Amino acid sequence: RCNVRPQNHRILTSTQLASFVFLVVFSALAVNAWAEGELGYRFTPLKPLQAAPDFSLQDMDEEMHALSDYRGKVVLVNFWATWCPPCRKEMPALEALYKKLGTDGFAVLAVNQWEDPDHVFTYTGDLNVFPTFPILFDPESAVSQDYAVKGLPTSFLIDKKGRLAYRAVGGRDFDHPEVEKLIRELQAEP
């Protein structure tokens, strides 16, 4: 998973610079090794169920989306950024899941962190499959703070009553049968 907060810029000593270069090289090797691997599919149940913090954010067309507007549906809220390799890797599976379940009492809200709409639009245009679910913008990361997001990507499944039911930290294969099963179970609840 990727760190949520960008690092502050400052002047480094030669020792700090050498450590930083080592860390960057090591991280690049780790990311390449991870990129070769499979995405996970497991979500962690959240107990006791608590109300999901409501939010209202703009999409790429400057239309507002409030979480409360989706009450009565199971909602997958995905916190992500274009600079995050696992976020990029899971995007096609997120779209596949949305296409499969999106008209069946299910919604996806992809909450982008810190990036401007033009940058994200360019990124999504380069994907093999253009996302058809709402991409929302959290430019100050206020919503991710309300959800206590510590790394990207982080995803939550919210039940029909607006409660946090499951969380997943790190990249996920959203098109996995076990993920669909979790969502179907949440949809079947009264």
Coordinates of N, CA and C in Angstrom, one line a residue:
R1 N 0.8 -1.2 0.0 CA 0.0 0.0 0.0 C 0.9 1.2 0.0
C2 N 0.3 2.4 -0.4 CA 1.1 3.6 -0.5 C 0.8 4.5 0.7
N3 N 1.8 5.2 1.1 CA 1.6 6.2 2.2 C 0.6 7.2 1.7
V4 N -0.2 7.7 2.6 CA -1.2 8.7 2.3 C -0.7 10.1 2.1
R5 N 0.2 10.5 3.0 CA 0.6 11.9 3.0 C 1.9 12.1 2.2
P6 N 2.0 13.0 1.2 CA 3.2 13.3 0.6 C 4.2 13.9 1.6
Q7 N 5.5 13.6 1.4 CA 6.5 14.1 2.3 C 6.8 15.6 2.0
N8 N 7.1 16.3 3.1 CA 7.5 17.7 3.0 C 8.9 17.8 2.4
H9 N 9.2 18.9 1.6 CA 10.5 19.1 1.0 C 11.4 19.8 2.0
R10 N 12.7 19.3 2.0 CA 13.7 20.0 2.9 C 15.1 19.6 2.4
I11 N 16.1 20.3 2.8 CA 17.4 20.1 2.4 C 18.0 18.9 3.2
L12 N 18.6 17.9 2.5 CA 19.1 16.7 3.2 C 20.6 16.7 3.3
T13 N 21.1 16.2 4.4 CA 22.6 16.0 4.5 C 23.0 14.8 3.6
S14 N 24.3 14.7 3.4 CA 24.7 13.6 2.5 C 24.3 12.2 3.0
T15 N 24.3 12.0 4.4 CA 23.9 10.8 4.9 C 22.4 10.5 4.7
Q16 N 21.6 11.6 5.0 CA 20.2 11.5 4.7 C 19.9 11.2 3.3
L17 N 20.6 11.9 2.4 CA 20.4 11.7 0.9 C 20.7 10.2 0.6
A18 N 21.9 9.7 1.1 CA 22.2 8.3 0.8 C 21.1 7.4 1.3
S19 N 20.6 7.6 2.5 CA 19.6 6.8 3.0 C 18.3 6.9 2.2
F20 N 18.0 8.1 1.8 CA 16.8 8.3 0.9 C 16.9 7.6 -0.4
V21 N 18.1 7.7 -1.0 CA 18.3 7.0 -2.3 C 18.2 5.5 -2.1
F22 N 18.7 5.0 -1.0 CA 18.6 3.5 -0.8 C 17.1 3.2 -0.6
L23 N 16.4 4.0 0.2 CA 15.0 3.7 0.4 C 14.2 3.8 -0.9
V24 N 14.5 4.7 -1.8 CA 13.8 4.8 -3.1 C 14.1 3.6 -3.9
V25 N 15.3 3.2 -4.0 CA 15.7 2.0 -4.8 C 15.0 0.8 -4.2
F26 N 15.1 0.6 -2.9 CA 14.5 -0.5 -2.3 C 13.0 -0.5 -2.5
S27 N 12.4 0.6 -2.4 CA 10.9 0.7 -2.6 C 10.5 0.4 -4.0
A28 N 11.3 0.9 -5.0 CA 11.1 0.6 -6.4 C 11.1 -0.9 -6.6
L29 N 12.1 -1.6 -6.1 CA 12.3 -3.0 -6.2 C 11.1 -3.7 -5.6
A30 N 10.7 -3.3 -4.4 CA 9.5 -3.9 -3.7 C 8.2 -3.7 -4.5
V31 N 8.0 -2.5 -5.0 CA 6.8 -2.2 -5.8 C 6.8 -3.1 -7.1
N32 N 8.0 -3.2 -7.7 CA 8.0 -4.1 -8.9 C 7.7 -5.5 -8.6
A33 N 8.3 -6.0 -7.4 CA 8.0 -7.4 -7.0 C 6.5 -7.5 -6.7
W34 N 5.9 -6.5 -6.0 CA 4.5 -6.6 -5.7 C 3.6 -6.5 -6.9
A35 N 4.0 -5.7 -7.9 CA 3.2 -5.6 -9.1 C 3.1 -6.9 -9.9
E36 N 4.1 -7.7 -9.7 CA 4.1 -9.0 -10.4 C 3.1 -10.0 -9.7
G37 N 2.8 -9.7 -8.4 CA 1.9 -10.6 -7.6 C 0.5 -10.3 -7.9
E38 N -0.3 -11.1 -7.2 CA -1.8 -11.0 -7.3 C -2.3 -10.0 -6.3
L39 N -3.5 -9.4 -6.6 CA -4.2 -8.6 -5.6 C -5.0 -9.5 -4.7
G40 N -5.1 -9.0 -3.4 CA -5.9 -9.7 -2.5 C -7.4 -9.5 -2.7
Y41 N -8.2 -10.2 -1.9 CA -9.6 -10.1 -2.1 C -10.4 -10.0 -0.7
R42 N -9.7 -10.2 0.3 CA -10.3 -10.3 1.6 C -10.6 -8.9 2.2
F43 N -11.7 -8.8 2.9 CA -12.1 -7.6 3.6 C -12.2 -7.9 5.1
T44 N -11.9 -7.0 6.0 CA -12.0 -7.2 7.4 C -13.4 -6.7 7.9
P45 N -14.1 -7.6 8.6 CA -15.4 -7.1 9.2 C -15.1 -6.0 10.3
L46 N -16.0 -5.0 10.3 CA -15.8 -3.9 11.3 C -17.0 -4.1 12.3
K47 N -16.6 -4.3 13.5 CA -17.6 -4.6 14.6 C -17.2 -3.7 15.8
P48 N -18.1 -3.1 16.4 CA -19.5 -3.0 16.1 C -19.8 -2.1 14.9
L49 N -20.9 -2.3 14.2 CA -21.2 -1.5 13.1 C -21.4 0.0 13.6
Q50 N -20.8 0.9 12.9 CA -21.0 2.3 13.2 C -21.4 3.1 11.9
A51 N -22.0 4.2 12.1 CA -22.4 5.0 11.0 C -21.2 5.5 10.2
A52 N -21.3 5.4 8.9 CA -20.2 5.9 8.0 C -20.2 7.4 8.1
P53 N -19.1 8.1 8.2 CA -19.1 9.5 8.2 C -19.7 10.0 6.8
D54 N -20.7 10.9 6.9 CA -21.2 11.4 5.6 C -20.3 12.4 5.0
F55 N -20.3 12.5 3.7 CA -19.5 13.5 3.0 C -20.2 13.9 1.8
S56 N -19.8 15.0 1.2 CA -20.3 15.5 0.0 C -19.1 16.1 -0.8
L57 N -18.9 15.5 -2.0 CA -17.7 15.8 -2.8 C -18.1 16.0 -4.3
Q58 N -17.3 16.7 -5.0 CA -17.6 16.9 -6.4 C -16.9 15.8 -7.2
D59 N -17.6 15.5 -8.4 CA -17.0 14.6 -9.3 C -16.3 15.4 -10.4
M60 N -15.8 14.7 -11.5 CA -15.1 15.4 -12.6 C -15.9 16.4 -13.3
D61 N -17.3 16.3 -13.3 CA -18.2 17.2 -13.9 C -18.7 18.3 -13.0
E62 N -18.1 18.4 -11.8 CA -18.4 19.4 -10.8 C -19.8 19.1 -10.2
E63 N -20.3 17.9 -10.3 CA -21.6 17.6 -9.7 C -21.3 17.0 -8.3
M64 N -22.1 17.4 -7.3 CA -21.9 16.9 -6.0 C -22.5 15.5 -5.7
H65 N -21.8 14.7 -5.0 CA -22.3 13.4 -4.5 C -22.2 13.3 -3.0
A66 N -23.3 13.1 -2.3 CA -23.2 12.9 -0.9 C -23.4 11.4 -0.6
L67 N -22.7 10.9 0.3 CA -22.8 9.5 0.7 C -24.3 9.2 1.1
S68 N -24.9 10.1 1.8 CA -26.3 9.9 2.2 C -27.3 9.7 1.1
D69 N -26.9 10.2 -0.1 CA -27.8 10.0 -1.3 C -27.9 8.6 -1.7
Y70 N -26.9 7.8 -1.2 CA -26.9 6.4 -1.6 C -27.5 5.4 -0.6
R71 N -28.1 6.0 0.4 CA -28.8 5.1 1.5 C -29.7 4.2 0.8
G72 N -29.7 2.9 1.3 CA -30.6 1.9 0.7 C -29.8 1.0 -0.3
K73 N -28.5 1.5 -0.6 CA -27.6 0.7 -1.5 C -26.4 0.3 -0.7
V74 N -25.8 -0.8 -1.1 CA -24.5 -1.1 -0.6 C -23.5 -0.2 -1.4
V75 N -22.6 0.4 -0.6 CA -21.6 1.4 -1.3 C -20.2 0.9 -1.0
L76 N -19.4 0.9 -2.0 CA -18.0 0.6 -1.9 C -17.3 2.0 -2.0
V77 N -16.7 2.5 -1.0 CA -15.9 3.7 -1.0 C -14.5 3.4 -1.1
N78 N -13.8 3.8 -2.1 CA -12.4 3.5 -2.4 C -11.6 4.8 -2.4
F79 N -10.6 4.9 -1.4 CA -9.7 6.0 -1.4 C -8.5 5.6 -2.2
W80 N -8.1 6.5 -3.1 CA -7.0 6.2 -4.1 C -6.3 7.5 -4.6
A81 N -5.2 7.3 -5.4 CA -4.5 8.3 -6.1 C -3.9 7.7 -7.3
T82 N -3.6 8.5 -8.3 CA -3.0 8.0 -9.5 C -1.6 7.6 -9.3
W83 N -0.9 8.2 -8.3 CA 0.5 8.0 -8.1 C 0.8 6.7 -7.3
C84 N -0.3 6.0 -6.9 CA -0.2 4.8 -6.1 C -0.3 3.6 -6.9
P85 N 0.8 2.8 -7.1 CA 0.7 1.6 -7.9 C -0.4 0.6 -7.7
P86 N -0.7 0.2 -6.4 CA -1.8 -0.7 -6.2 C -3.1 -0.1 -6.5
C87 N -3.3 1.2 -6.4 CA -4.5 1.8 -6.8 C -4.7 1.7 -8.3
R88 N -3.7 1.9 -9.0 CA -3.7 1.8 -10.5 C -4.1 0.4 -10.9
K89 N -3.5 -0.6 -10.2 CA -3.6 -2.0 -10.5 C -5.1 -2.5 -10.3
E90 N -5.7 -2.0 -9.2 CA -7.0 -2.5 -8.9 C -8.2 -1.8 -9.6
M91 N -7.9 -0.7 -10.3 CA -8.9 0.1 -11.0 C -9.8 -0.7 -12.0
P92 N -9.1 -1.6 -12.9 CA -9.9 -2.4 -13.8 C -10.9 -3.3 -13.1
A93 N -10.5 -3.9 -12.0 CA -11.3 -4.9 -11.3 C -12.5 -4.1 -10.6
L94 N -12.2 -2.9 -10.2 CA -13.3 -2.1 -9.6 C -14.3 -1.8 -10.6
E95 N -13.9 -1.4 -11.8 CA -14.9 -1.2 -12.9 C -15.6 -2.4 -13.3
A96 N -15.0 -3.6 -13.3 CA -15.7 -4.8 -13.6 C -16.7 -5.1 -12.6
L97 N -16.4 -5.0 -11.3 CA -17.4 -5.2 -10.3 C -18.6 -4.2 -10.4
Y98 N -18.3 -3.0 -10.6 CA -19.3 -2.0 -10.8 C -20.2 -2.3 -12.0
K99 N -19.7 -2.7 -13.1 CA -20.5 -3.1 -14.3 C -21.4 -4.3 -14.0
K100 N -20.9 -5.2 -13.1 CA -21.6 -6.4 -12.8 C -22.8 -6.1 -11.8
L101 N -22.5 -5.2 -10.8 CA -23.5 -5.0 -9.8 C -24.1 -3.6 -9.7
G102 N -23.6 -2.7 -10.5 CA -23.9 -1.3 -10.4 C -25.4 -0.9 -10.5
T103 N -26.2 -1.7 -11.2 CA -27.6 -1.4 -11.3 C -28.4 -2.2 -10.3
D104 N -27.8 -2.9 -9.4 CA -28.5 -3.9 -8.5 C -28.3 -3.5 -7.1
G105 N -28.7 -2.2 -6.7 CA -28.6 -1.8 -5.3 C -27.1 -1.7 -4.8
F106 N -26.2 -1.3 -5.7 CA -24.8 -1.2 -5.4 C -24.2 0.1 -6.0
A107 N -23.3 0.7 -5.3 CA -22.6 1.9 -5.9 C -21.2 1.9 -5.5
V108 N -20.4 2.5 -6.4 CA -18.9 2.7 -6.1 C -18.7 4.2 -6.1
L109 N -18.0 4.6 -5.1 CA -17.5 6.0 -5.0 C -16.0 6.0 -4.8
A110 N -15.3 6.4 -5.8 CA -13.8 6.4 -5.8 C -13.4 7.8 -5.4
V111 N -12.8 7.9 -4.2 CA -12.4 9.2 -3.6 C -10.9 9.4 -3.9
N112 N -10.6 10.3 -4.8 CA -9.2 10.7 -5.1 C -8.7 11.6 -4.1
Q113 N -7.4 11.4 -3.8 CA -6.7 12.2 -2.8 C -5.7 13.2 -3.4
W114 N -5.9 14.5 -3.1 CA -5.0 15.6 -3.4 C -4.8 16.0 -4.9
E115 N -5.4 15.3 -5.8 CA -5.1 15.5 -7.2 C -6.2 16.4 -7.9
D116 N -5.8 17.1 -8.9 CA -6.8 17.9 -9.6 C -7.6 17.1 -10.7
P117 N -8.8 17.5 -11.0 CA -9.6 16.8 -12.0 C -8.9 16.6 -13.3
D118 N -8.2 17.6 -13.8 CA -7.6 17.5 -15.1 C -6.5 16.3 -15.1
H119 N -5.8 16.2 -14.1 CA -4.8 15.2 -14.0 C -5.4 13.8 -13.9
V120 N -6.5 13.7 -13.1 CA -7.2 12.4 -13.0 C -7.9 12.0 -14.3
F121 N -8.5 13.0 -15.0 CA -9.1 12.8 -16.3 C -8.1 12.2 -17.3
T122 N -6.9 12.8 -17.3 CA -5.9 12.3 -18.2 C -5.5 10.9 -17.9
Y123 N -5.3 10.6 -16.6 CA -5.0 9.2 -16.1 C -6.1 8.3 -16.5
T124 N -7.4 8.6 -16.3 CA -8.4 7.6 -16.6 C -8.6 7.4 -18.1
G125 N -8.2 8.5 -18.9 CA -8.2 8.3 -20.3 C -7.2 7.4 -20.9
D126 N -6.2 7.1 -20.1 CA -5.1 6.2 -20.5 C -5.4 4.8 -20.1
L127 N -6.4 4.6 -19.3 CA -6.8 3.2 -18.9 C -7.4 2.4 -20.0
N128 N -7.3 1.1 -20.0 CA -7.9 0.2 -21.0 C -9.4 0.3 -20.9
V129 N -9.9 0.5 -19.7 CA -11.4 0.6 -19.5 C -11.6 1.9 -18.7
F130 N -12.4 2.8 -19.2 CA -12.7 4.1 -18.6 C -13.7 3.8 -17.4
P131 N -13.4 4.3 -16.2 CA -14.3 4.0 -15.1 C -15.6 4.7 -15.3
T132 N -16.7 4.0 -15.1 CA -18.1 4.6 -15.2 C -18.7 4.9 -13.9
F133 N -18.1 4.6 -12.8 CA -18.5 5.0 -11.5 C -18.0 6.4 -11.1
P134 N -18.7 7.1 -10.2 CA -18.2 8.4 -9.8 C -16.8 8.5 -9.2
I135 N -16.0 9.3 -9.8 CA -14.7 9.6 -9.2 C -14.9 11.0 -8.5
L136 N -14.6 11.0 -7.2 CA -14.8 12.2 -6.4 C -13.5 12.7 -5.9
F137 N -13.5 14.0 -5.6 CA -12.2 14.7 -5.3 C -12.2 15.2 -3.8
D138 N -11.2 14.7 -3.1 CA -11.0 15.1 -1.7 C -9.7 15.8 -1.6
P139 N -9.6 17.1 -2.1 CA -8.3 17.8 -2.3 C -7.5 18.0 -1.1
E140 N -8.2 18.1 0.1 CA -7.4 18.3 1.3 C -7.4 17.1 2.2
S141 N -7.9 16.0 1.6 CA -7.9 14.7 2.3 C -8.7 14.7 3.6
A142 N -9.7 15.6 3.7 CA -10.5 15.7 4.9 C -11.4 14.5 5.1
V143 N -12.0 13.9 4.0 CA -12.8 12.7 4.1 C -12.0 11.5 4.5
S144 N -10.8 11.4 4.0 CA -10.0 10.2 4.3 C -9.6 10.3 5.8
Q145 N -9.4 11.5 6.3 CA -9.1 11.7 7.8 C -10.4 11.2 8.6
D146 N -11.6 11.6 8.1 CA -12.8 11.2 8.9 C -12.9 9.6 8.9
Y147 N -12.3 9.0 7.9 CA -12.4 7.5 7.8 C -11.1 6.9 8.4
A148 N -10.2 7.7 8.9 CA -9.0 7.2 9.5 C -8.1 6.4 8.5
V149 N -8.1 6.8 7.3 CA -7.3 6.1 6.3 C -5.8 6.4 6.5
K150 N -5.1 5.3 6.6 CA -3.6 5.4 6.9 C -2.8 5.1 5.7
G151 N -3.3 4.5 4.6 CA -2.6 4.2 3.4 C -3.5 4.0 2.3
L152 N -3.0 4.2 1.1 CA -3.8 4.0 -0.1 C -3.3 2.7 -0.9
P153 N -4.2 2.0 -1.5 CA -5.7 2.2 -1.4 C -6.3 1.7 -0.1
T154 N -7.4 2.3 0.3 CA -8.2 1.8 1.4 C -9.6 1.8 0.9
S155 N -10.3 0.7 1.1 CA -11.7 0.6 0.7 C -12.6 0.2 1.9
F156 N -13.9 0.7 1.8 CA -14.9 0.4 2.8 C -16.1 -0.1 2.1
L157 N -16.8 -1.1 2.7 CA -18.1 -1.5 2.2 C -19.1 -1.0 3.3
I158 N -20.0 -0.2 2.8 CA -21.0 0.4 3.7 C -22.4 -0.3 3.4
D159 N -23.0 -0.7 4.4 CA -24.3 -1.4 4.3 C -25.4 -0.5 3.9
K160 N -26.6 -1.0 3.6 CA -27.8 -0.3 3.1 C -28.2 0.8 4.1
K161 N -27.9 0.6 5.4 CA -28.3 1.5 6.5 C -27.3 2.6 6.7
G162 N -26.2 2.6 5.9 CA -25.2 3.6 6.0 C -24.1 3.3 7.1
R163 N -23.9 2.0 7.4 CA -23.0 1.7 8.4 C -21.7 1.0 7.8
L164 N -20.6 1.3 8.4 CA -19.3 0.7 8.0 C -19.3 -0.8 8.3
A165 N -19.3 -1.6 7.3 CA -19.4 -3.1 7.5 C -18.1 -3.8 7.3
Y166 N -17.3 -3.4 6.3 CA -16.0 -4.0 6.0 C -15.0 -3.0 5.6
R167 N -13.7 -3.3 5.8 CA -12.6 -2.5 5.3 C -11.5 -3.4 4.7
A168 N -10.8 -2.8 3.7 CA -9.7 -3.5 3.1 C -8.6 -2.4 2.9
V169 N -7.4 -2.7 3.4 CA -6.3 -1.8 3.2 C -5.3 -2.5 2.2
G170 N -5.0 -1.8 1.1 CA -4.1 -2.4 0.1 C -5.0 -2.7 -1.1
G171 N -4.3 -3.0 -2.2 CA -4.9 -3.3 -3.5 C -5.8 -4.6 -3.4
R172 N -6.9 -4.5 -4.1 CA -7.9 -5.6 -4.1 C -8.3 -6.0 -5.5
D173 N -8.6 -7.3 -5.6 CA -9.2 -7.8 -6.8 C -10.7 -7.8 -6.6
F174 N -11.3 -6.6 -6.9 CA -12.7 -6.4 -6.6 C -13.6 -7.3 -7.4
D175 N -13.1 -7.9 -8.5 CA -14.0 -8.8 -9.3 C -13.9 -10.2 -8.8
H176 N -13.3 -10.5 -7.7 CA -13.2 -11.8 -7.1 C -14.6 -12.3 -6.6
P177 N -14.9 -13.5 -6.8 CA -16.2 -14.0 -6.3 C -16.5 -13.8 -4.8
E178 N -15.5 -13.8 -4.0 CA -15.7 -13.6 -2.6 C -16.1 -12.2 -2.3
V179 N -15.6 -11.2 -3.0 CA -16.0 -9.8 -2.9 C -17.5 -9.7 -3.3
E180 N -17.8 -10.3 -4.4 CA -19.2 -10.2 -4.8 C -20.1 -10.9 -3.8
K181 N -19.7 -12.0 -3.2 CA -20.5 -12.7 -2.2 C -20.7 -11.8 -1.0
L182 N -19.7 -11.1 -0.5 CA -19.9 -10.1 0.6 C -20.9 -9.1 0.3
I183 N -20.8 -8.5 -0.9 CA -21.8 -7.5 -1.3 C -23.2 -8.0 -1.4
R184 N -23.3 -9.2 -2.0 CA -24.7 -9.8 -2.1 C -25.3 -10.1 -0.7
E185 N -24.4 -10.5 0.2 CA -24.9 -10.7 1.6 C -25.4 -9.4 2.2
L186 N -24.6 -8.3 2.0 CA -25.1 -7.0 2.5 C -26.4 -6.6 1.8
Q187 N -26.5 -6.9 0.5 CA -27.7 -6.5 -0.2 C -28.9 -7.2 0.3
A188 N -28.7 -8.5 0.8 CA -29.8 -9.3 1.2 C -30.3 -8.9 2.6
E189 N -29.5 -8.2 3.4 CA -29.9 -7.8 4.7 C -31.1 -6.8 4.7
P190 N -32.0 -6.9 5.7 CA -33.2 -6.0 5.7 C -32.8 -4.5 5.9

